[in-house]
Coordinates of C-alpha atoms and ligand atoms in Angstrom, one line a residue:
Chain A
M1 CA 0.0 0.0 0.0
S2 CA 1.6 3.2 -1.0
K3 CA 1.9 6.0 1.4
T4 CA 0.4 8.6 -0.8
L5 CA -2.7 6.6 -1.4
H6 CA -3.2 6.1 2.2
K7 CA -2.7 9.8 2.8
R8 CA -5.2 10.7 0.1
S9 CA -8.0 8.4 1.3
D10 CA -7.3 9.7 4.8
F11 CA -7.6 13.2 3.4
I12 CA -10.9 12.4 1.7
K13 CA -12.3 10.8 4.9
R14 CA -11.1 13.7 7.0
S15 CA -12.5 16.3 4.6
M16 CA -15.8 14.4 4.4
L17 CA -16.0 14.3 8.2
S18 CA -15.1 18.0 8.6
A19 CA -17.7 18.9 5.9
L20 CA -20.2 17.0 7.9
V21 CA -19.2 18.7 11.1
F22 CA -19.3 22.0 9.4
L23 CA -22.7 21.4 7.9
K24 CA -24.0 20.3 11.3
D25 CA -22.6 23.2 13.1
A26 CA -23.2 25.9 10.5
T27 CA -26.7 25.1 9.3
L28 CA -28.3 22.8 11.8
S29 CA -27.0 24.1 15.1
E30 CA -28.5 27.5 14.6
E31 CA -25.6 29.1 16.4
Y32 CA -26.5 32.7 15.5
A33 CA -30.2 32.3 16.1
N34 CA -29.4 31.3 19.6
R35 CA -27.2 34.3 20.3
K36 CA -28.6 37.4 22.0
G37 CA -29.0 40.3 19.6
F38 CA -31.4 42.8 18.2
L39 CA -32.9 40.8 15.4
Q40 CA -33.1 37.6 17.5
S41 CA -35.1 39.5 20.1
L42 CA -37.9 40.4 17.6
D43 CA -41.1 38.5 17.0
P44 CA -40.2 36.3 13.9
R45 CA -43.4 37.4 12.2
I46 CA -42.6 41.1 12.5
K47 CA -39.0 40.5 11.6
T48 CA -40.1 38.7 8.4
I49 CA -42.5 41.4 7.4
S50 CA -40.1 44.2 8.0
L51 CA -37.3 42.5 6.1
L52 CA -39.7 41.7 3.3
A53 CA -40.7 45.4 3.2
F54 CA -37.1 46.4 2.8
L55 CA -36.7 43.8 0.0
V56 CA -39.7 45.1 -1.9
T57 CA -38.6 48.8 -1.5
M58 CA -35.1 47.9 -2.6
I59 CA -36.4 46.2 -5.7
S60 CA -38.3 49.3 -6.7
L61 CA -35.3 51.6 -6.3
K62 CA -33.1 52.5 -9.2
S63 CA -30.3 54.4 -7.5
A64 CA -27.2 52.5 -6.5
V65 CA -26.5 55.1 -3.8
L66 CA -29.9 54.5 -2.1
I67 CA -29.5 50.8 -2.3
G68 CA -26.0 51.1 -1.0
T69 CA -27.4 53.0 2.0
L70 CA -29.8 50.1 2.6
Y71 CA -26.9 47.7 2.4
G72 CA -25.0 49.8 5.0
F73 CA -28.1 49.5 7.2
C74 CA -28.0 45.7 6.8
L75 CA -24.4 45.7 8.1
I76 CA -25.5 47.7 11.1
L77 CA -28.3 45.2 11.7
A78 CA -25.9 42.3 11.4
F79 CA -23.5 44.0 13.9
S80 CA -26.3 44.6 16.4
S81 CA -27.4 41.0 16.1
S82 CA -24.0 39.6 17.1
I83 CA -23.1 38.3 13.7
P84 CA -19.4 38.8 13.1
I85 CA -19.1 41.2 10.1
R86 CA -16.5 39.0 8.5
H87 CA -18.8 36.0 8.5
F88 CA -21.7 38.1 7.3
L89 CA -19.6 39.6 4.4
G90 CA -18.4 36.1 3.6
R91 CA -21.9 34.9 3.2
T92 CA -23.2 37.9 1.2
L93 CA -20.6 39.9 -0.6
F94 CA -18.2 37.4 -2.1
F95 CA -20.0 34.5 -3.6
I96 CA -23.3 35.5 -5.0
P97 CA -22.3 38.9 -6.4
F98 CA -19.3 37.2 -7.9
F99 CA -21.6 35.0 -10.0
S100 CA -23.9 37.9 -10.8
L101 CA -20.8 39.8 -12.0
C102 CA -20.2 37.1 -14.5
I103 CA -23.8 37.6 -15.7
V104 CA -23.6 41.3 -16.0
L105 CA -20.0 41.5 -17.3
P106 CA -21.1 41.4 -21.0
T107 CA -23.6 44.3 -20.5
L108 CA -20.7 46.5 -19.5
F109 CA -19.6 46.8 -23.1
S110 CA -20.8 49.0 -25.9
T111 CA -21.8 46.0 -28.1
V112 CA -24.4 45.1 -25.5
T113 CA -25.2 48.4 -23.8
P114 CA -24.7 51.4 -26.1
G115 CA -23.7 54.8 -24.6
D116 CA -20.9 57.2 -23.8
P117 CA -17.6 55.4 -24.0
V118 CA -15.7 55.6 -20.7
C119 CA -12.6 53.7 -21.8
S120 CA -11.6 51.5 -24.7
F121 CA -9.1 48.7 -24.8
N122 CA -7.8 46.2 -27.2
V123 CA -7.1 42.7 -26.1
L124 CA -5.9 40.1 -28.6
G125 CA -7.3 42.2 -31.4
I126 CA -10.8 42.4 -29.8
N127 CA -11.9 46.0 -29.3
G128 CA -13.9 46.6 -26.1
T129 CA -15.5 49.9 -25.0
L130 CA -16.8 50.3 -21.5
T131 CA -19.8 52.6 -21.4
R132 CA -21.2 54.8 -18.6
P133 CA -24.7 53.3 -18.6
G134 CA -23.1 49.9 -18.8
I135 CA -21.0 50.5 -15.6
D136 CA -23.9 52.1 -13.8
G137 CA -26.2 49.2 -14.7
A138 CA -23.7 46.7 -13.5
L139 CA -23.1 48.5 -10.3
L140 CA -26.8 48.7 -9.6
F141 CA -27.2 45.1 -10.3
V142 CA -24.4 44.0 -8.0
V143 CA -25.6 46.3 -5.1
R144 CA -29.1 45.0 -5.6
I145 CA -28.0 41.4 -5.3
A146 CA -25.7 42.0 -2.4
T147 CA -28.5 43.8 -0.5
S148 CA -31.2 41.3 -1.2
V149 CA -28.9 38.4 -0.2
S150 CA -28.0 40.3 2.9
L151 CA -31.7 40.7 3.9
V152 CA -32.4 37.0 3.4
V153 CA -29.2 36.0 5.2
L154 CA -30.1 38.3 8.1
L155 CA -33.5 36.6 8.4
S156 CA -32.2 33.1 8.1
L157 CA -29.2 33.5 10.4
T158 CA -31.1 35.1 13.2
T159 CA -34.3 33.0 13.2
R160 CA -34.5 29.3 14.1
H161 CA -35.7 27.1 11.3
S162 CA -38.6 26.0 13.3
E163 CA -39.7 29.6 13.9
L164 CA -39.2 30.5 10.3
L165 CA -41.4 27.6 9.4
K166 CA -44.0 28.7 11.8
V167 CA -44.0 32.1 10.2
L168 CA -45.3 30.3 7.1
R169 CA -48.5 29.8 9.1
I170 CA -49.2 33.5 8.4
F171 CA -49.4 32.5 4.7
G172 CA -51.7 29.6 5.5
I173 CA -49.3 26.7 5.3
P174 CA -50.7 23.8 7.4
Y175 CA -49.3 22.7 10.7
I176 CA -48.5 19.2 9.6
F177 CA -46.1 20.6 7.0
V178 CA -44.5 22.8 9.6
L179 CA -44.1 19.9 12.0
T180 CA -42.7 17.5 9.4
V181 CA -40.1 19.9 8.1
S182 CA -39.0 21.0 11.5
M183 CA -38.6 17.3 12.5
C184 CA -36.6 16.7 9.4
Y185 CA -34.1 19.4 10.5
R186 CA -33.9 17.9 13.9
Y187 CA -33.3 14.4 12.8
L188 CA -30.8 15.5 10.1
Y189 CA -28.8 16.8 13.1
I190 CA -29.1 13.5 14.9
F191 CA -28.1 11.5 11.7
A192 CA -25.1 13.8 11.1
T193 CA -24.0 13.0 14.7
M194 CA -24.7 9.3 14.1
V195 CA -22.6 9.1 11.0
E196 CA -19.9 11.0 12.8
N197 CA -20.0 8.5 15.7
I198 CA -20.0 5.5 13.4
F199 CA -16.9 6.8 11.7
T200 CA -15.2 7.2 15.0
A201 CA -16.4 3.8 16.2
V202 CA -15.2 2.0 13.0
K203 CA -11.9 3.8 13.3
S204 CA -11.4 2.8 16.9
R205 CA -12.1 -0.8 16.1
V206 CA -10.2 -1.4 12.9
G207 CA -7.7 1.4 13.2
V208 CA -7.1 3.7 10.3
V209 CA -9.0 2.6 7.2
S210 CA -5.9 2.3 5.0
H211 CA -7.1 0.4 2.0
H212 CA -9.5 2.5 0.0
R213 CA -11.5 -0.5 -1.2
H214 CA -12.0 -1.4 2.4
G215 CA -12.9 2.2 3.0
Q216 CA -15.6 2.0 0.3
N217 CA -17.0 -1.1 2.0
V218 CA -17.2 0.7 5.3
V219 CA -19.0 3.6 3.6
A220 CA -21.4 1.3 1.8
W221 CA -22.1 -0.6 5.0
N222 CA -22.6 2.6 6.8
I223 CA -25.1 3.8 4.3
A224 CA -27.1 0.6 4.6
N225 CA -26.8 0.7 8.4
T226 CA -27.9 4.3 8.6
W227 CA -30.8 3.6 6.4
N228 CA -31.9 0.7 8.7
R229 CA -31.6 2.9 11.7
T230 CA -33.5 5.7 10.1
T231 CA -36.5 3.6 9.3
Q232 CA -36.5 2.1 12.7
M233 CA -36.1 5.5 14.3
S234 CA -39.0 6.9 12.3
E235 CA -41.2 4.1 13.6
E236 CA -40.1 4.7 17.1
V237 CA -40.7 8.5 16.8
Y238 CA -44.1 7.8 15.5
M239 CA -44.8 5.6 18.6
A240 CA -43.5 8.4 20.8
M241 CA -46.0 10.8 19.1
L242 CA -48.8 8.3 19.5
S243 CA -48.0 7.8 23.1
R244 CA -48.6 11.5 23.8
G245 CA -51.9 11.5 22.0
Y246 CA -51.1 12.3 18.4
T247 CA -54.0 11.1 16.2
G248 CA -52.9 12.6 12.8
E249 CA -53.8 16.2 13.3
P250 CA -50.9 17.9 15.2
R251 CA -51.6 20.9 17.4
L252 CA -48.7 23.2 18.2
L253 CA -48.1 26.0 20.6
S254 CA -48.5 29.4 19.1
Q255 CA -45.8 31.2 21.0
F256 CA -45.2 34.4 19.1
Y257 CA -45.6 37.5 21.2
A258 CA -45.3 40.9 19.6
T259 CA -44.1 43.4 22.2
P260 CA -44.2 47.2 22.0
K261 CA -40.5 47.0 20.8
D262 CA -41.7 44.9 17.8
W263 CA -44.3 47.5 16.8
V264 CA -41.8 50.4 17.2
W265 CA -39.4 48.5 15.0
L266 CA -42.1 47.7 12.4
L267 CA -43.1 51.4 12.3
S268 CA -39.5 52.6 12.0
S269 CA -38.8 50.2 9.2
L270 CA -41.9 51.2 7.3
I271 CA -40.8 54.9 7.7
I272 CA -37.3 54.0 6.4
C273 CA -38.9 52.2 3.5
A274 CA -41.2 55.2 2.7
G275 CA -38.2 57.5 3.0
L276 CA -36.1 55.5 0.6
F277 CA -39.1 55.2 -1.8
Y278 CA -39.7 59.0 -1.6
S279 CA -36.1 59.9 -2.3
G280 CA -35.9 57.3 -5.1
H281 CA -39.0 58.1 -6.9
I282 CA -40.2 61.6 -6.1
L283 CA -37.2 63.7 -5.4
Chain B
M1 CA -65.6 -2.9 41.6
S2 CA -62.0 -4.0 41.1
N3 CA -59.2 -1.5 40.8
I4 CA -57.3 -3.6 38.3
I5 CA -55.7 -1.4 35.6
F6 CA -53.8 -4.0 33.5
E7 CA -54.4 -7.6 33.3
L8 CA -52.1 -9.8 31.1
K9 CA -52.8 -13.5 30.5
D10 CA -50.3 -15.6 28.7
V11 CA -49.2 -12.7 26.5
H12 CA -46.8 -13.3 23.7
Y13 CA -45.1 -10.8 21.4
S14 CA -42.5 -11.1 18.8
Y15 CA -40.9 -8.5 16.5
M16 CA -41.8 -9.1 12.8
G17 CA -42.9 -12.5 13.8
K18 CA -39.3 -13.7 14.0
F19 CA -37.7 -12.2 17.1
P20 CA -39.5 -13.3 20.3
A21 CA -39.6 -10.6 22.9
L22 CA -42.3 -11.8 25.4
C23 CA -43.2 -15.5 25.8
G24 CA -46.2 -16.0 28.0
I25 CA -46.5 -13.1 30.5
D26 CA -49.0 -13.1 33.3
M27 CA -49.4 -10.0 35.3
T28 CA -52.0 -8.1 37.2
I29 CA -51.4 -4.4 38.0
R30 CA -53.7 -2.5 40.4
S31 CA -54.3 1.2 40.8
G32 CA -51.8 2.9 43.0
E33 CA -49.2 0.2 42.9
K34 CA -45.4 0.7 42.6
I35 CA -44.0 -2.0 40.4
A36 CA -40.5 -2.6 39.1
V37 CA -39.6 -4.9 36.2
I38 CA -36.0 -6.1 36.3
G39 CA -34.0 -8.3 34.1
A40 CA -30.9 -8.6 32.0
N41 CA -30.6 -6.8 28.6
G42 CA -32.9 -8.0 26.0
T43 CA -35.4 -9.8 28.3
G44 CA -38.3 -7.8 27.0
K45 CA -38.7 -5.0 29.6
S46 CA -39.1 -2.3 27.0
T47 CA -41.4 -4.4 25.0
L48 CA -43.7 -4.9 28.0
L49 CA -43.9 -1.2 28.6
Q50 CA -44.8 -0.5 25.0
L51 CA -47.5 -3.1 25.2
L52 CA -48.8 -1.5 28.4
D53 CA -48.8 1.9 26.6
G54 CA -50.9 0.5 23.8
L55 CA -48.3 1.0 21.2
I56 CA -47.9 -2.7 20.2
F57 CA -50.4 -5.5 20.7
P58 CA -50.0 -9.1 21.8
D59 CA -49.6 -11.8 19.1
Q60 CA -51.2 -14.3 21.4
G61 CA -52.9 -14.1 24.8
N62 CA -55.2 -11.6 26.4
M63 CA -54.6 -8.2 27.7
T64 CA -57.1 -5.8 29.3
A65 CA -56.6 -2.2 30.3
F66 CA -59.1 -0.4 32.5
G67 CA -61.4 -3.3 32.1
E68 CA -61.5 -3.3 28.3
R69 CA -59.7 -5.6 26.0
L70 CA -56.8 -3.8 24.3
L71 CA -56.8 -4.6 20.6
E72 CA -55.0 -3.3 17.5
H73 CA -58.0 -1.2 16.5
S74 CA -59.1 0.0 20.0
H75 CA -57.5 3.3 19.4
D76 CA -58.8 4.0 15.9
D77 CA -61.4 6.2 17.4
E78 CA -59.9 9.5 18.4
K79 CA -61.9 9.8 21.6
A80 CA -61.0 6.3 22.8
A81 CA -57.3 7.0 21.9
H82 CA -57.3 10.2 23.9
R83 CA -59.1 8.7 26.8
F84 CA -56.3 6.1 27.0
R85 CA -53.5 8.5 26.4
K86 CA -54.7 10.8 29.2
R87 CA -54.5 7.8 31.6
V88 CA -51.2 6.2 30.6
G89 CA -47.9 8.0 29.9
L90 CA -44.6 6.3 28.9
V91 CA -41.1 7.8 29.4
F92 CA -39.1 6.1 26.7
Q93 CA -35.7 4.5 27.2
N94 CA -34.2 6.7 24.5
A95 CA -35.0 10.4 25.1
D96 CA -33.8 11.3 21.6
I97 CA -36.8 9.4 20.3
Q98 CA -39.2 10.9 22.8
L99 CA -38.2 14.5 22.2
F100 CA -39.1 15.4 18.6
C101 CA -40.1 19.1 18.9
P102 CA -37.9 22.1 18.0
S103 CA -37.8 23.4 21.6
V104 CA -38.2 22.0 25.1
R105 CA -41.2 24.2 25.7
E106 CA -43.0 22.8 22.7
D107 CA -42.1 19.2 23.6
I108 CA -43.6 19.7 27.0
A109 CA -46.7 21.2 25.4
F110 CA -47.1 18.6 22.7
G111 CA -49.0 16.0 24.8
P112 CA -51.6 18.2 26.5
L113 CA -52.2 20.1 23.3
Q114 CA -52.9 16.9 21.3
L115 CA -55.3 15.9 24.1
G116 CA -57.2 19.1 23.8
V117 CA -56.1 21.0 26.9
A118 CA -56.5 24.7 26.4
E119 CA -53.4 26.7 25.5
K120 CA -53.6 28.9 28.5
E121 CA -53.7 25.9 30.8
V122 CA -50.8 24.3 28.9
K123 CA -48.7 27.3 29.4
R124 CA -49.4 27.3 33.1
R125 CA -48.5 23.6 33.3
I126 CA -45.2 24.2 31.4
L127 CA -44.1 26.8 34.0
E128 CA -45.2 24.6 36.9
I129 CA -43.5 21.5 35.7
A130 CA -40.3 23.3 34.7
Q131 CA -40.1 24.4 38.3
V132 CA -40.7 20.9 39.7
L133 CA -38.1 19.3 37.5
D134 CA -35.7 22.3 37.6
I135 CA -35.6 22.9 33.9
Q136 CA -36.7 26.5 33.7
H137 CA -33.4 27.5 32.2
L138 CA -33.8 24.9 29.4
L139 CA -37.3 25.9 28.1
D140 CA -36.1 27.6 25.0
R141 CA -33.3 25.2 24.2
V142 CA -33.3 22.7 21.4
P143 CA -33.9 19.3 23.0
H144 CA -31.3 17.3 21.0
Q145 CA -28.5 19.6 22.1
L146 CA -29.0 18.8 25.8
S147 CA -27.0 16.4 28.0
I148 CA -28.4 13.0 28.7
G149 CA -29.6 13.9 32.2
E150 CA -31.2 17.1 31.0
K151 CA -33.0 15.2 28.2
R152 CA -34.3 12.7 30.6
R153 CA -35.8 15.3 32.8
V154 CA -37.4 17.0 29.8
A155 CA -38.7 13.6 28.7
I156 CA -40.3 13.1 32.1
A157 CA -41.7 16.7 31.9
S158 CA -43.3 15.9 28.6
V159 CA -45.2 13.0 30.2
L160 CA -45.9 14.8 33.4
A161 CA -47.6 17.6 31.4
I162 CA -50.3 15.0 30.4
D163 CA -50.8 14.2 34.1
P164 CA -51.6 10.5 33.5
D165 CA -52.8 8.1 36.2
V166 CA -50.2 5.5 35.2
Y167 CA -46.6 6.3 34.6
L168 CA -44.4 3.9 32.7
F169 CA -40.7 4.5 33.1
D170 CA -38.1 2.8 30.9
E171 CA -34.7 2.9 32.6
P172 CA -35.3 6.3 34.1
T173 CA -31.9 6.4 35.9
A174 CA -29.5 4.8 33.4
G175 CA -26.4 6.9 32.9
L176 CA -27.4 9.7 35.3
D177 CA -25.4 11.3 38.1
P178 CA -26.3 10.4 41.7
L179 CA -28.1 13.7 42.3
T180 CA -30.2 13.5 39.2
V181 CA -31.0 9.8 40.1
R182 CA -32.1 11.1 43.5
H183 CA -34.4 13.7 42.0
I184 CA -36.0 11.1 39.7
I185 CA -36.6 8.7 42.6
D186 CA -38.1 11.4 44.7
F187 CA -40.3 12.4 41.8
I188 CA -41.5 8.8 41.4
V189 CA -42.2 8.4 45.1
T190 CA -44.1 11.6 45.4
A191 CA -46.2 10.8 42.3
N192 CA -47.1 7.4 43.9
Q193 CA -48.1 9.1 47.1
R194 CA -50.4 11.3 45.1
G195 CA -52.1 8.1 43.9
K196 CA -50.3 7.5 40.6
T197 CA -49.6 3.9 39.5
I198 CA -45.9 3.5 38.7
I199 CA -44.3 0.8 36.6
T200 CA -40.5 1.1 36.1
A201 CA -38.2 -1.1 34.1
T202 CA -34.6 -1.0 35.3
H203 CA -31.4 -2.8 36.0
D204 CA -30.6 -0.6 38.9
L205 CA -31.2 -2.7 42.0
H206 CA -30.3 0.1 44.3
I207 CA -33.3 2.1 43.6
I208 CA -35.8 -0.7 43.6
G209 CA -36.4 -0.6 47.4
E210 CA -37.7 2.9 47.0
I211 CA -39.5 2.9 43.7
A212 CA -41.3 -0.5 44.0
D213 CA -43.3 -2.6 46.3
T214 CA -43.6 -5.4 43.9
V215 CA -40.8 -6.7 41.7
Y216 CA -41.0 -8.9 38.6
V217 CA -37.9 -10.6 37.4
F218 CA -37.7 -11.2 33.6
G219 CA -35.6 -14.1 32.6
R220 CA -33.7 -14.9 29.4
N221 CA -36.6 -17.1 28.3
K222 CA -38.6 -13.8 28.1
R223 CA -41.0 -14.8 30.8
I224 CA -41.4 -13.8 34.4
V225 CA -39.2 -16.1 36.4
S226 CA -40.1 -14.6 39.8
G227 CA -42.3 -12.0 41.3
G228 CA -42.9 -10.8 44.8
S229 CA -42.3 -8.1 47.3
S230 CA -39.1 -6.0 46.7
E231 CA -37.4 -7.3 49.9
S232 CA -38.0 -11.0 49.0
V233 CA -36.6 -10.5 45.5
L234 CA -33.6 -8.4 46.6
N235 CA -32.6 -11.0 49.2
D236 CA -32.9 -13.9 46.7
N237 CA -29.2 -13.9 45.7
P238 CA -29.3 -17.1 43.6
L239 CA -32.1 -15.7 41.6
L240 CA -30.4 -12.4 41.0
E241 CA -27.2 -14.1 40.1
L242 CA -28.8 -16.4 37.7
N243 CA -30.4 -13.5 35.9
N244 CA -27.3 -11.4 35.5
L245 CA -28.4 -8.8 38.0
I246 CA -25.5 -9.2 40.4
H247 CA -22.0 -10.5 39.9
I248 CA -19.5 -12.3 42.1
H249 CA -16.6 -10.2 43.0
R250 CA -13.2 -11.7 43.9
H251 CA -10.3 -9.7 45.3
Q252 CA -7.6 -9.9 47.8
H253 CA -7.4 -8.4 51.3
D254 CA -4.0 -8.7 53.0
G255 CA -3.0 -11.6 50.8
Q256 CA -6.2 -13.5 51.5
E257 CA -8.6 -14.1 48.8
H258 CA -12.0 -12.9 49.5
V259 CA -15.2 -13.5 47.6
H260 CA -18.4 -11.6 47.8
K261 CA -21.4 -10.8 45.7
H262 CA -22.5 -7.4 45.0
L263 CA -24.8 -5.2 43.0
P264 CA -23.5 -3.9 39.7
L265 CA -22.9 -0.4 40.9
E266 CA -21.9 -1.1 44.5
E267 CA -18.4 0.0 45.6
H268 CA -15.9 -2.8 45.5
Ligands
LIG301 N1 -37.3 -3.3 16.8 C1 -36.9 -4.6 17.1 N2 -36.8 -5.5 16.1 C2 -36.4 -6.8 16.4 N3 -36.2 -7.2 17.6 C3 -36.3 -6.4 18.6 C4 -36.7 -5.0 18.4 N4 -36.7 -4.5 19.6 C5 -36.4 -5.4 20.5 N5 -36.1 -6.6 19.9 C6 -35.8 -7.9 20.6 O1 -36.8 -8.2 21.6 C7 -36.2 -8.6 22.7 C8 -36.6 -7.8 23.9 O2 -36.1 -6.5 23.7 P1 -36.4 -5.3 24.7 O3 -35.9 -4.1 24.1 O4 -37.8 -5.4 25.2 O5 -35.4 -5.7 25.9 P2 -35.1 -4.9 27.3 O6 -35.3 -5.9 28.4 O7 -35.7 -3.6 27.3 O8 -33.5 -4.7 27.1 P3 -32.6 -3.5 27.6 O9 -32.3 -3.8 29.1 O10 -31.3 -3.7 26.8 O11 -33.3 -2.3 27.4 C9 -34.7 -8.6 22.5 O12 -34.3 -10.0 22.2 C10 -34.5 -7.8 21.3 O13 -33.4 -8.3 20.5
LIG302 MG1 -35.1 -1.7 27.2

């Protein structure tokens, strides 16, 4: 067995595991939603409505400066909700606008968007001319995407999945859907832990899985095993629900309370929206 | 008028028709009794509790609960199901299974809400129970991220919220620290004094004296090998030894070999 192969399979295994742990911690553990901060303290319904209002206002705006202001406001919100700015920027600024840049890149040029030339260049015999409307349009597009992504990320980072799902109730989504999906989240977490534990257990019993064929078998066996456990678990959970009186129509606690603080926040966000709208469309 | 709650006559149960778990159980449980079911791993204790909770049904034999025969379709009617669920509550061996809601608060609320208790009353119960079990600080936590002992207390809270007449506990003290064990024993004893019927499955012989008046020993043949008052069973060493509930311990004192029996968790 060559050493490099061993190293490589070990690397794959390690990165698989760390991906799993990352997934578990980042998306399922709801770390930021459990922190204390401004957005976390709001009633999820009010929070969703206000962020939606910002989103709608933003879409109606055509000035990159105004949208940029809103983006700055998002950063303030992130900061006051104990989300580290670096993490927040990582989630919003870099990836998605990067892709959108790829989409808008062609519109920068005179061939696609005619207008005042800003600068011209010649690469490998291809003439390109950047136009002012082209640059403005692209800038607007990127700021727009960054801001809308920020608003959505703010909502999803500071709200528990289960609460977010419950907010769907406002739009008439049935309880059974809410319960099922929130249970899925919960058991995804348990399965992630289970797979992690199985890996550790296998490793402690057979040592390092050095032969990658053997490694594949272990993975295949694990998938079968996890599947078996999953089906058994779902039966048991169903029993646990039956045992506490479930008869097919779940009833859940409605535990949202809007406090005066929520109403003040809702009012101020509507005023901000109106202000932005006014300066964008009437001034 | 008899006060018999459960009556089992020659009850058999096997999983998927292949794996026998109970082979001819006879048992009578009366209102207000404290009962322990002990036995080695895999002797059918959990299966018995699920049977008593109306989650599975005998393959053979006869079982009545509250004077009515318990059959596969007894709970198809929502009213009948709710009537039964209000009277019997099971604390599962695996708290991860039992707690399926997104927050502790909702898990405690789940039972009473399904059973039609008004939301205001449910909220009152949550606060009261949280205080009794000392889990106020956990109410807004996610159940699956708690420690085993915390999960166990939340699981008990979720059943306590239903306020059933009969409590079924499956290994309530396994893997818990002494203080938490103490709390759970106290809880069981108080509930019994308030008239609740308690049936506990356990390996922990230490707690039996307190949590049970009557003890049934399950053997490897998946039947009851002995039953009686807790003192008589606890003093029957050959019986306990034969059923893997105590082990013989050999060690040396001052160069002299010394043999004694002791309970699994007793200090050597
Ligand atoms: N889901 C299942 N499928 C198949 N067989 C099962 C299942 N659950 C339990 N059994 C079998 O039924 C028998 C009794 O199991 P049970 O869980 O009731 O034992 P127990 O006394 O509770 O054990 P423990 O002390 O380990 O909790 C065992 O032989 C077990 O292998
Ligand atoms: Mg068991």
